[in-house]
Amino acid sequence: MKILSRFKSSPAGTAAVTGVARLERDNLQLSRKLKTGEIAVIDHIDIDRTHAEALVDRGVRAVINVSPSTSGRYPNLGPQILAHAGIILVDHVGPGIWSKLKTGDSIGLEEGNVLLAGKVIATGTELDDAKISGLLKSAQSGLSTQLGSLAANTAEHLRREQAMILEGAGIPRLRTKIRNRPVVVVSKTHDYVSDLDGLRDYIKKYDPILIGAGAGADALLDAGYTPALVVGTLDDVSDRALKLSGEVVITSAPGKLTAVERLERTGADAQTFVATGSAEDLALVVADTNDASVIVLVGGHTSLVEFLDRGPTDMSSTFLARLRVGTKLVDAKVVGEFYNHRISVWPILLLLLLGVLAVGTALAVTPVGGSWFDGIGLQLRNIFDWIQGLFS
């Protein structure tokens, strides 16, 4: 990935950073259209970690946000991800930029100013590490409010999806035989590359069912694995994943039509799962309902801040999905830590052998030990003579 380079000083009228603008209000469409080196113009209040990582993966030169990147409601992780990747973030430039700029325009950024043809068309705040740290510290006080929002949203989600969550209604029964087998669910977020790499020994030994949650199917394919199942919306699942995965479950919200023609084009024989929630959450529910023995989650959310960073709708879905799955769910980092640091049996056997040799050496120099070894030597000679007599 090409990382942004900044000049120490700029001549008068020359921007410190230049690039081609890419305007898109829809985050999913933006991540698909972005090209390396472009400047992304977004409208995303409280940039979360998932979308920040998508911007980093696409190799953007800089990000201009129409809305506050951190509103203070909770300490969201997105701005910090961008800063650590060396990507400039110009914050809260206001909605007027939509009418002054279009995709394909060559623009410049300097100290929070957005320049088009050398003229300032919008002004925001360039967020560096120090400013982001200050905003996150101030946002800590918003956690209690977010927890209250979680309770309300969870109650509403449970009311809307209670038949599915409590009784398993509408959850697909798979052709893939999952019953009493371990499952690995891969979500393409939060250190998924290192998580998946840490599971290589586990996958080799136990041969678990591999499930891609949305773009997680591509993560599996990129790592050299073939997903037995992919679960997600058609917006999340690539044509490659549709063609190569063993089984496909397409999720959609109630009343939302599925693009049947795309499924026909790829030849995918898919089931539909009508429910609200992220691909990761619904993949967990599908695996649990089909009686997986244990579910290892790659790229999952492990901390309170990461949990809240999902936004009000997804965090209630995540909470209830994990509540349903219960003790079956294990984070990939835990499994990887166990397998990558387990003690091999060979060093233990070597230590035991050295111990036996040490004891034997000590006994050999004593009168009792000498007599004992003489007796063993005599027995071995008798056995050797007996074997020799069988072939004479």
CSV table of C-alpha atoms in Angstrom, one decimal:
chain,number,residue,atom,x,y,z
A,1,MET,CA,0.0,0.0,0.0
A,2,LYS,CA,1.3,3.4,-0.9
A,3,ILE,CA,1.5,5.6,2.2
A,4,LEU,CA,1.1,9.4,2.1
A,5,SER,CA,4.2,11.5,1.9
A,6,ARG,CA,4.1,15.1,3.2
A,7,PHE,CA,6.5,17.9,2.4
A,8,LYS,CA,8.2,19.9,5.2
A,9,SER,CA,7.2,23.2,3.6
A,10,SER,CA,5.1,24.3,0.7
A,11,PRO,CA,5.6,27.2,-1.7
A,12,ALA,CA,3.0,29.9,-1.6
A,13,GLY,CA,-0.2,28.7,-3.3
A,14,THR,CA,1.0,25.1,-3.4
A,15,ALA,CA,-0.9,22.5,-1.4
A,16,ALA,CA,1.1,20.1,0.8
A,17,VAL,CA,-1.0,17.2,-0.4
A,18,THR,CA,-2.6,16.8,-3.8
A,19,GLY,CA,-4.7,14.1,-5.4
A,20,VAL,CA,-7.8,13.2,-7.3
A,21,ALA,CA,-11.1,13.5,-5.3
A,22,ARG,CA,-13.5,10.6,-4.9
A,23,LEU,CA,-16.9,11.7,-3.5
A,24,GLU,CA,-19.3,9.1,-2.1
A,25,ARG,CA,-21.8,9.3,0.7
A,26,ASP,CA,-22.3,5.5,0.8
A,27,ASN,CA,-19.3,3.9,2.6
A,28,LEU,CA,-19.8,0.5,0.9
A,29,GLN,CA,-19.8,2.0,-2.6
A,30,LEU,CA,-16.9,4.2,-1.7
A,31,SER,CA,-14.7,1.2,-0.7
A,32,ARG,CA,-15.5,-0.4,-4.0
A,33,LYS,CA,-14.8,2.6,-6.2
A,34,LEU,CA,-11.7,4.0,-4.5
A,35,LYS,CA,-8.4,3.8,-6.2
A,36,THR,CA,-4.9,4.0,-4.6
A,37,GLY,CA,-3.7,7.5,-4.1
A,38,GLU,CA,-7.1,9.2,-4.3
A,39,ILE,CA,-8.5,11.6,-1.7
A,40,ALA,CA,-11.8,10.3,-0.3
A,41,VAL,CA,-14.6,12.7,0.5
A,42,ILE,CA,-17.0,11.1,2.9
A,43,ASP,CA,-19.9,12.0,5.2
A,44,HIS,CA,-19.4,9.8,8.2
A,45,ILE,CA,-20.0,10.9,11.8
A,46,ASP,CA,-17.9,8.9,14.2
A,47,ILE,CA,-15.7,7.0,11.8
A,48,ASP,CA,-15.6,3.4,13.0
A,49,ARG,CA,-12.7,1.0,12.8
A,50,THR,CA,-14.1,-1.1,10.1
A,51,HIS,CA,-14.6,1.7,7.6
A,52,ALA,CA,-11.2,3.3,8.6
A,53,GLU,CA,-9.5,-0.1,7.9
A,54,ALA,CA,-11.3,-0.3,4.5
A,55,LEU,CA,-9.9,3.2,3.6
A,56,VAL,CA,-6.4,2.1,4.6
A,57,ASP,CA,-6.6,-1.1,2.6
A,58,ARG,CA,-7.6,0.9,-0.5
A,59,GLY,CA,-4.5,3.1,-0.1
A,60,VAL,CA,-6.2,6.5,0.0
A,61,ARG,CA,-3.9,9.6,0.1
A,62,ALA,CA,-6.1,11.5,2.5
A,63,VAL,CA,-9.7,11.7,3.8
A,64,ILE,CA,-12.0,14.7,3.9
A,65,ASN,CA,-15.0,14.2,6.2
A,66,VAL,CA,-18.1,16.4,5.9
A,67,SER,CA,-19.2,15.5,9.4
A,68,PRO,CA,-17.3,15.3,12.7
A,69,SER,CA,-15.1,12.2,12.7
A,70,THR,CA,-15.4,12.0,16.5
A,71,SER,CA,-18.6,13.5,17.8
A,72,GLY,CA,-17.9,12.8,21.5
A,73,ARG,CA,-20.6,10.2,21.9
A,74,TYR,CA,-18.0,7.5,22.5
A,75,PRO,CA,-14.3,7.0,21.8
A,76,ASN,CA,-14.5,5.7,18.3
A,77,LEU,CA,-11.4,4.1,16.8
A,78,GLY,CA,-11.5,5.2,13.1
A,79,PRO,CA,-9.6,8.5,13.3
A,80,GLN,CA,-6.7,6.8,15.2
A,81,ILE,CA,-6.5,4.0,12.6
A,82,LEU,CA,-6.1,6.6,9.8
A,83,ALA,CA,-3.5,8.6,11.7
A,84,HIS,CA,-1.4,5.5,12.5
A,85,ALA,CA,-1.5,4.6,8.8
A,86,GLY,CA,-0.1,8.1,7.9
A,87,ILE,CA,-3.3,9.2,6.2
A,88,ILE,CA,-4.3,12.9,6.6
A,89,LEU,CA,-7.8,13.4,7.9
A,90,VAL,CA,-9.5,16.8,7.4
A,91,ASP,CA,-12.4,16.9,9.7
A,92,HIS,CA,-15.9,18.5,9.6
A,93,VAL,CA,-15.6,20.6,6.4
A,94,GLY,CA,-19.4,21.0,6.2
A,95,PRO,CA,-21.9,19.9,3.5
A,96,GLY,CA,-21.2,22.8,1.2
A,97,ILE,CA,-18.3,20.8,-0.4
A,98,TRP,CA,-20.7,18.6,-2.2
A,99,SER,CA,-21.8,21.4,-4.5
A,100,LYS,CA,-18.3,22.8,-5.0
A,101,LEU,CA,-16.5,19.5,-5.9
A,102,LYS,CA,-17.0,16.5,-8.1
A,103,THR,CA,-15.3,13.1,-8.4
A,104,GLY,CA,-12.2,13.4,-10.6
A,105,ASP,CA,-11.3,16.9,-9.6
A,106,SER,CA,-7.6,17.5,-8.7
A,107,ILE,CA,-7.5,19.0,-5.3
A,108,GLY,CA,-5.0,20.0,-2.7
A,109,LEU,CA,-5.0,20.0,1.1
A,110,GLU,CA,-3.1,22.4,3.3
A,111,GLU,CA,-3.6,22.9,7.1
A,112,GLY,CA,-7.2,22.0,7.0
A,113,ASN,CA,-8.0,23.9,3.8
A,114,VAL,CA,-9.4,22.2,0.7
A,115,LEU,CA,-8.1,23.8,-2.5
A,116,LEU,CA,-9.5,23.6,-6.0
A,117,ALA,CA,-7.6,25.4,-8.8
A,118,GLY,CA,-5.6,27.2,-6.1
A,119,LYS,CA,-8.7,28.5,-4.3
A,120,VAL,CA,-10.0,27.5,-0.9
A,121,ILE,CA,-13.4,25.9,-1.3
A,122,ALA,CA,-13.8,24.4,2.2
A,123,THR,CA,-12.1,24.5,5.5
A,124,GLY,CA,-12.0,21.9,8.3
A,125,THR,CA,-9.6,20.8,11.0
A,126,GLU,CA,-6.6,18.6,10.2
A,127,LEU,CA,-6.6,15.9,12.9
A,128,ASP,CA,-3.2,14.7,14.1
A,129,ASP,CA,-2.4,12.2,16.8
A,130,ALA,CA,-2.4,14.8,19.6
A,131,LYS,CA,-5.8,16.2,18.6
A,132,ILE,CA,-7.3,12.7,18.1
A,133,SER,CA,-6.1,11.7,21.6
A,134,GLY,CA,-7.7,14.7,23.1
A,135,LEU,CA,-11.0,14.0,21.4
A,136,LEU,CA,-11.0,10.4,22.5
A,137,LYS,CA,-10.3,11.4,26.1
A,138,SER,CA,-13.2,13.8,26.1
A,139,ALA,CA,-15.4,11.1,24.5
A,140,GLN,CA,-14.9,8.7,27.4
A,141,SER,CA,-17.7,10.4,29.3
A,142,GLY,CA,-20.1,9.4,26.5
A,143,LEU,CA,-19.8,5.7,27.2
A,144,SER,CA,-22.6,5.6,29.8
A,145,THR,CA,-25.0,7.3,27.3
A,146,GLN,CA,-24.0,4.7,24.6
A,147,LEU,CA,-24.7,1.8,27.0
A,148,GLY,CA,-28.1,3.2,27.6
A,149,SER,CA,-28.6,3.4,23.9
A,150,LEU,CA,-27.4,-0.2,23.6
A,151,ALA,CA,-30.1,-1.3,26.1
A,152,ALA,CA,-32.9,0.4,24.1
A,153,ASN,CA,-31.7,-0.8,20.7
A,154,THR,CA,-31.2,-4.4,22.0
A,155,ALA,CA,-34.8,-4.4,23.3
A,156,GLU,CA,-36.1,-3.2,20.0
A,157,HIS,CA,-34.0,-5.7,18.0
A,158,LEU,CA,-35.2,-8.5,20.3
A,159,ARG,CA,-38.8,-7.5,19.7
A,160,ARG,CA,-38.3,-7.4,15.9
A,161,GLU,CA,-36.3,-10.7,15.7
A,162,GLN,CA,-37.5,-12.7,18.7
A,163,ALA,CA,-38.7,-15.6,16.7
A,164,MET,CA,-35.3,-16.0,15.1
A,165,ILE,CA,-33.3,-15.4,18.2
A,166,LEU,CA,-35.3,-17.4,20.7
A,167,GLU,CA,-36.7,-20.2,18.4
A,168,GLY,CA,-34.4,-20.3,15.4
A,169,ALA,CA,-37.2,-19.4,13.0
A,170,GLY,CA,-36.1,-18.7,9.5
A,171,ILE,CA,-32.5,-19.8,10.0
A,172,PRO,CA,-31.3,-21.9,7.1
A,173,ARG,CA,-30.5,-25.6,7.6
A,174,LEU,CA,-27.4,-26.3,5.7
A,175,ARG,CA,-26.3,-29.1,3.3
A,176,THR,CA,-22.8,-28.7,4.8
A,177,LYS,CA,-22.5,-31.1,7.7
A,178,ILE,CA,-21.7,-28.9,10.7
A,179,ARG,CA,-23.2,-30.9,13.5
A,180,ASN,CA,-20.7,-31.7,16.2
A,181,ARG,CA,-17.8,-30.2,14.2
A,182,PRO,CA,-15.6,-27.2,15.0
A,183,VAL,CA,-16.3,-24.1,12.9
A,184,VAL,CA,-14.1,-21.1,12.0
A,185,VAL,CA,-16.0,-17.9,11.1
A,186,VAL,CA,-13.9,-15.2,9.4
A,187,SER,CA,-14.9,-11.6,9.4
A,188,LYS,CA,-12.7,-9.3,7.3
A,189,THR,CA,-12.1,-6.8,10.2
A,190,HIS,CA,-9.9,-6.2,13.2
A,191,ASP,CA,-6.5,-8.0,12.6
A,192,TYR,CA,-8.1,-10.8,10.6
A,193,VAL,CA,-4.8,-11.5,8.8
A,194,SER,CA,-2.8,-12.2,11.9
A,195,ASP,CA,-5.8,-14.0,13.5
A,196,LEU,CA,-6.1,-16.3,10.6
A,197,ASP,CA,-2.4,-16.9,10.3
A,198,GLY,CA,-2.3,-17.9,14.0
A,199,LEU,CA,-4.9,-20.6,13.3
A,200,ARG,CA,-2.9,-22.6,10.7
A,201,ASP,CA,-1.9,-25.3,13.1
A,202,TYR,CA,-5.5,-25.5,14.5
A,203,ILE,CA,-7.0,-25.8,11.0
A,204,LYS,CA,-4.5,-28.4,10.0
A,205,LYS,CA,-5.1,-30.6,13.0
A,206,TYR,CA,-8.9,-30.3,13.4
A,207,ASP,CA,-10.1,-29.6,9.9
A,208,PRO,CA,-12.9,-27.2,11.0
A,209,ILE,CA,-15.7,-26.0,8.7
A,210,LEU,CA,-14.6,-22.6,7.3
A,211,ILE,CA,-17.3,-19.9,7.0
A,212,GLY,CA,-16.7,-16.5,5.4
A,213,ALA,CA,-18.9,-13.7,6.9
A,214,GLY,CA,-19.4,-11.4,3.9
A,215,ALA,CA,-15.9,-10.3,2.7
A,216,GLY,CA,-14.4,-12.8,5.1
A,217,ALA,CA,-14.9,-15.4,2.3
A,218,ASP,CA,-12.3,-13.4,0.2
A,219,ALA,CA,-10.0,-13.3,3.3
A,220,LEU,CA,-10.1,-17.1,3.4
A,221,LEU,CA,-9.5,-17.4,-0.4
A,222,ASP,CA,-6.6,-15.0,-0.1
A,223,ALA,CA,-5.1,-17.1,2.7
A,224,GLY,CA,-5.3,-20.3,0.5
A,225,TYR,CA,-8.4,-21.8,2.0
A,226,THR,CA,-11.8,-22.6,0.3
A,227,PRO,CA,-14.8,-21.5,2.3
A,228,ALA,CA,-17.3,-24.3,2.9
A,229,LEU,CA,-19.9,-21.6,3.4
A,230,VAL,CA,-20.3,-17.9,2.8
A,231,VAL,CA,-22.9,-15.8,4.7
A,232,GLY,CA,-23.7,-12.2,3.9
A,233,THR,CA,-25.5,-9.7,1.7
A,234,LEU,CA,-24.8,-9.6,-2.0
A,235,ASP,CA,-23.2,-6.2,-1.5
A,236,ASP,CA,-20.6,-7.9,0.8
A,237,VAL,CA,-20.0,-11.1,-1.1
A,238,SER,CA,-17.8,-11.0,-4.2
A,239,ASP,CA,-18.4,-12.9,-7.4
A,240,ARG,CA,-15.3,-15.0,-6.7
A,241,ALA,CA,-16.6,-16.0,-3.3
A,242,LEU,CA,-20.0,-16.9,-4.8
A,243,LYS,CA,-18.4,-19.2,-7.4
A,244,LEU,CA,-15.8,-20.9,-5.2
A,245,SER,CA,-17.6,-21.3,-1.8
A,246,GLY,CA,-19.2,-24.7,-1.2
A,247,GLU,CA,-22.5,-23.2,0.0
A,248,VAL,CA,-24.0,-19.7,-0.1
A,249,VAL,CA,-26.5,-18.1,2.3
A,250,ILE,CA,-27.5,-14.6,1.2
A,251,THR,CA,-28.8,-12.4,4.0
A,252,SER,CA,-31.2,-9.5,3.5
A,253,ALA,CA,-33.4,-7.3,5.6
A,254,PRO,CA,-37.2,-7.9,5.5
A,255,GLY,CA,-38.7,-6.4,2.3
A,256,LYS,CA,-35.3,-5.9,0.6
A,257,LEU,CA,-35.1,-7.6,-2.8
A,258,THR,CA,-32.2,-9.9,-3.7
A,259,ALA,CA,-30.4,-9.4,-7.0
A,260,VAL,CA,-31.3,-12.8,-8.4
A,261,GLU,CA,-29.6,-12.1,-11.8
A,262,ARG,CA,-26.2,-11.9,-10.2
A,263,LEU,CA,-26.7,-15.2,-8.5
A,264,GLU,CA,-27.7,-16.8,-11.8
A,265,ARG,CA,-24.7,-15.2,-13.5
A,266,THR,CA,-22.2,-16.7,-11.0
A,267,GLY,CA,-24.0,-20.1,-10.9
A,268,ALA,CA,-24.4,-19.9,-7.1
A,269,ASP,CA,-27.1,-22.1,-5.6
A,270,ALA,CA,-28.0,-19.8,-2.6
A,271,GLN,CA,-30.4,-19.9,0.2
A,272,THR,CA,-31.9,-16.7,1.6
A,273,PHE,CA,-31.8,-15.7,5.2
A,274,VAL,CA,-34.2,-12.8,5.9
A,275,ALA,CA,-32.9,-11.1,9.1
A,276,THR,CA,-31.3,-7.8,10.3
A,277,GLY,CA,-27.8,-7.9,11.5
A,278,SER,CA,-24.2,-8.0,10.2
A,279,ALA,CA,-22.8,-10.9,8.2
A,280,GLU,CA,-20.6,-11.8,11.2
A,281,ASP,CA,-23.5,-12.0,13.6
A,282,LEU,CA,-25.7,-14.0,11.2
A,283,ALA,CA,-22.9,-16.4,10.4
A,284,LEU,CA,-22.5,-17.1,14.1
A,285,VAL,CA,-26.2,-17.7,14.4
A,286,VAL,CA,-26.3,-20.1,11.4
A,287,ALA,CA,-23.3,-22.1,12.7
A,288,ASP,CA,-24.9,-22.4,16.2
A,289,THR,CA,-28.3,-23.4,14.8
A,290,ASN,CA,-26.7,-26.1,12.7
A,291,ASP,CA,-25.1,-27.5,15.9
A,292,ALA,CA,-21.4,-26.6,15.6
A,293,SER,CA,-19.5,-28.0,18.5
A,294,VAL,CA,-17.3,-24.9,18.9
A,295,ILE,CA,-17.1,-21.6,16.9
A,296,VAL,CA,-13.8,-19.8,16.5
A,297,LEU,CA,-14.3,-16.2,15.4
A,298,VAL,CA,-11.6,-14.5,13.3
A,299,GLY,CA,-11.7,-10.7,13.3
A,300,GLY,CA,-14.2,-10.3,16.1
A,301,HIS,CA,-14.8,-7.5,18.5
A,302,THR,CA,-13.2,-8.1,21.9
A,303,SER,CA,-13.3,-4.8,23.8
A,304,LEU,CA,-16.1,-2.5,24.9
A,305,VAL,CA,-14.9,0.3,22.7
A,306,GLU,CA,-14.7,-2.0,19.6
A,307,PHE,CA,-18.2,-3.3,20.5
A,308,LEU,CA,-19.7,0.2,20.7
A,309,ASP,CA,-17.7,1.3,17.6
A,310,ARG,CA,-20.1,-0.8,15.5
A,311,GLY,CA,-22.9,1.7,15.8
A,312,PRO,CA,-26.3,1.4,17.5
A,313,THR,CA,-27.9,-1.1,15.1
A,314,ASP,CA,-25.0,-3.5,14.7
A,315,MET,CA,-24.0,-3.5,18.4
A,316,SER,CA,-27.5,-4.7,19.5
A,317,SER,CA,-27.3,-7.5,16.8
A,318,THR,CA,-23.8,-8.4,18.0
A,319,PHE,CA,-24.9,-8.5,21.7
A,320,LEU,CA,-27.8,-10.8,21.0
A,321,ALA,CA,-25.9,-13.1,18.6
A,322,ARG,CA,-23.2,-13.7,21.2
A,323,LEU,CA,-25.8,-14.2,23.8
A,324,ARG,CA,-27.5,-16.9,21.7
A,325,VAL,CA,-24.2,-18.7,20.8
A,326,GLY,CA,-23.0,-18.6,24.4
A,327,THR,CA,-20.0,-20.7,25.5
A,328,LYS,CA,-19.5,-22.2,22.0
A,329,LEU,CA,-17.8,-18.9,20.9
A,330,VAL,CA,-14.0,-18.6,21.2
A,331,ASP,CA,-11.9,-15.7,19.9
A,332,ALA,CA,-9.3,-16.7,17.4
A,333,LYS,CA,-6.6,-14.8,19.3
A,334,VAL,CA,-7.1,-17.2,22.3
A,335,VAL,CA,-6.9,-20.3,20.1
A,336,GLY,CA,-3.9,-19.0,18.2
A,337,GLU,CA,-2.1,-18.1,21.4
A,338,PHE,CA,-2.6,-21.6,22.8
A,339,TYR,CA,-1.4,-23.4,19.6
A,340,ASN,CA,1.5,-21.2,18.9
A,341,HIS,CA,2.9,-21.4,22.4
A,342,ARG,CA,2.1,-24.9,23.3
A,343,ILE,CA,5.1,-27.1,24.5
A,344,SER,CA,6.2,-29.7,22.1
A,345,VAL,CA,6.5,-33.3,23.4
A,346,TRP,CA,10.0,-33.8,22.1
A,347,PRO,CA,11.8,-31.4,24.5
A,348,ILE,CA,9.9,-33.1,27.3
A,349,LEU,CA,11.1,-36.6,26.2
A,350,LEU,CA,14.6,-35.3,25.8
A,351,LEU,CA,14.6,-33.9,29.3
A,352,LEU,CA,13.3,-37.3,30.6
A,353,LEU,CA,16.1,-39.1,28.7
A,354,LEU,CA,18.8,-36.8,30.0
A,355,GLY,CA,17.4,-37.4,33.5
A,356,VAL,CA,17.5,-41.1,33.2
A,357,LEU,CA,21.1,-40.9,31.9
A,358,ALA,CA,22.1,-38.7,34.8
A,359,VAL,CA,20.6,-41.1,37.3
A,360,GLY,CA,22.2,-44.1,35.5
A,361,THR,CA,25.6,-42.4,35.5
A,362,ALA,CA,25.3,-41.6,39.2
A,363,LEU,CA,24.4,-45.2,40.0
A,364,ALA,CA,27.2,-46.6,37.9
A,365,VAL,CA,29.9,-45.1,40.2
A,366,THR,CA,28.4,-46.6,43.4
A,367,PRO,CA,29.1,-50.3,44.6
A,368,VAL,CA,25.3,-51.1,44.4
A,369,GLY,CA,24.9,-49.5,41.0
A,370,GLY,CA,28.0,-51.3,39.7
A,371,SER,CA,26.6,-54.7,40.7
A,372,TRP,CA,23.2,-53.7,39.2
A,373,PHE,CA,24.7,-52.8,35.9
A,374,ASP,CA,26.8,-56.0,35.9
A,375,GLY,CA,23.6,-58.0,36.3
A,376,ILE,CA,21.9,-56.1,33.5
A,377,GLY,CA,24.9,-56.8,31.2
A,378,LEU,CA,24.8,-60.5,32.0
A,379,GLN,CA,21.1,-60.7,31.2
A,380,LEU,CA,21.6,-58.9,27.9
A,381,ARG,CA,24.4,-61.3,27.0
A,382,ASN,CA,22.1,-64.3,27.7
A,383,ILE,CA,19.4,-62.8,25.5
A,384,PHE,CA,21.9,-62.2,22.7
A,385,ASP,CA,23.2,-65.8,23.0
A,386,TRP,CA,19.6,-67.2,22.9
A,387,ILE,CA,18.7,-65.1,19.7
A,388,GLN,CA,22.0,-66.2,18.1
A,389,GLY,CA,21.1,-69.9,18.8
A,390,LEU,CA,17.8,-69.6,17.0
A,391,PHE,CA,19.6,-68.8,13.7
A,392,SER,CA,22.5,-71.2,14.1
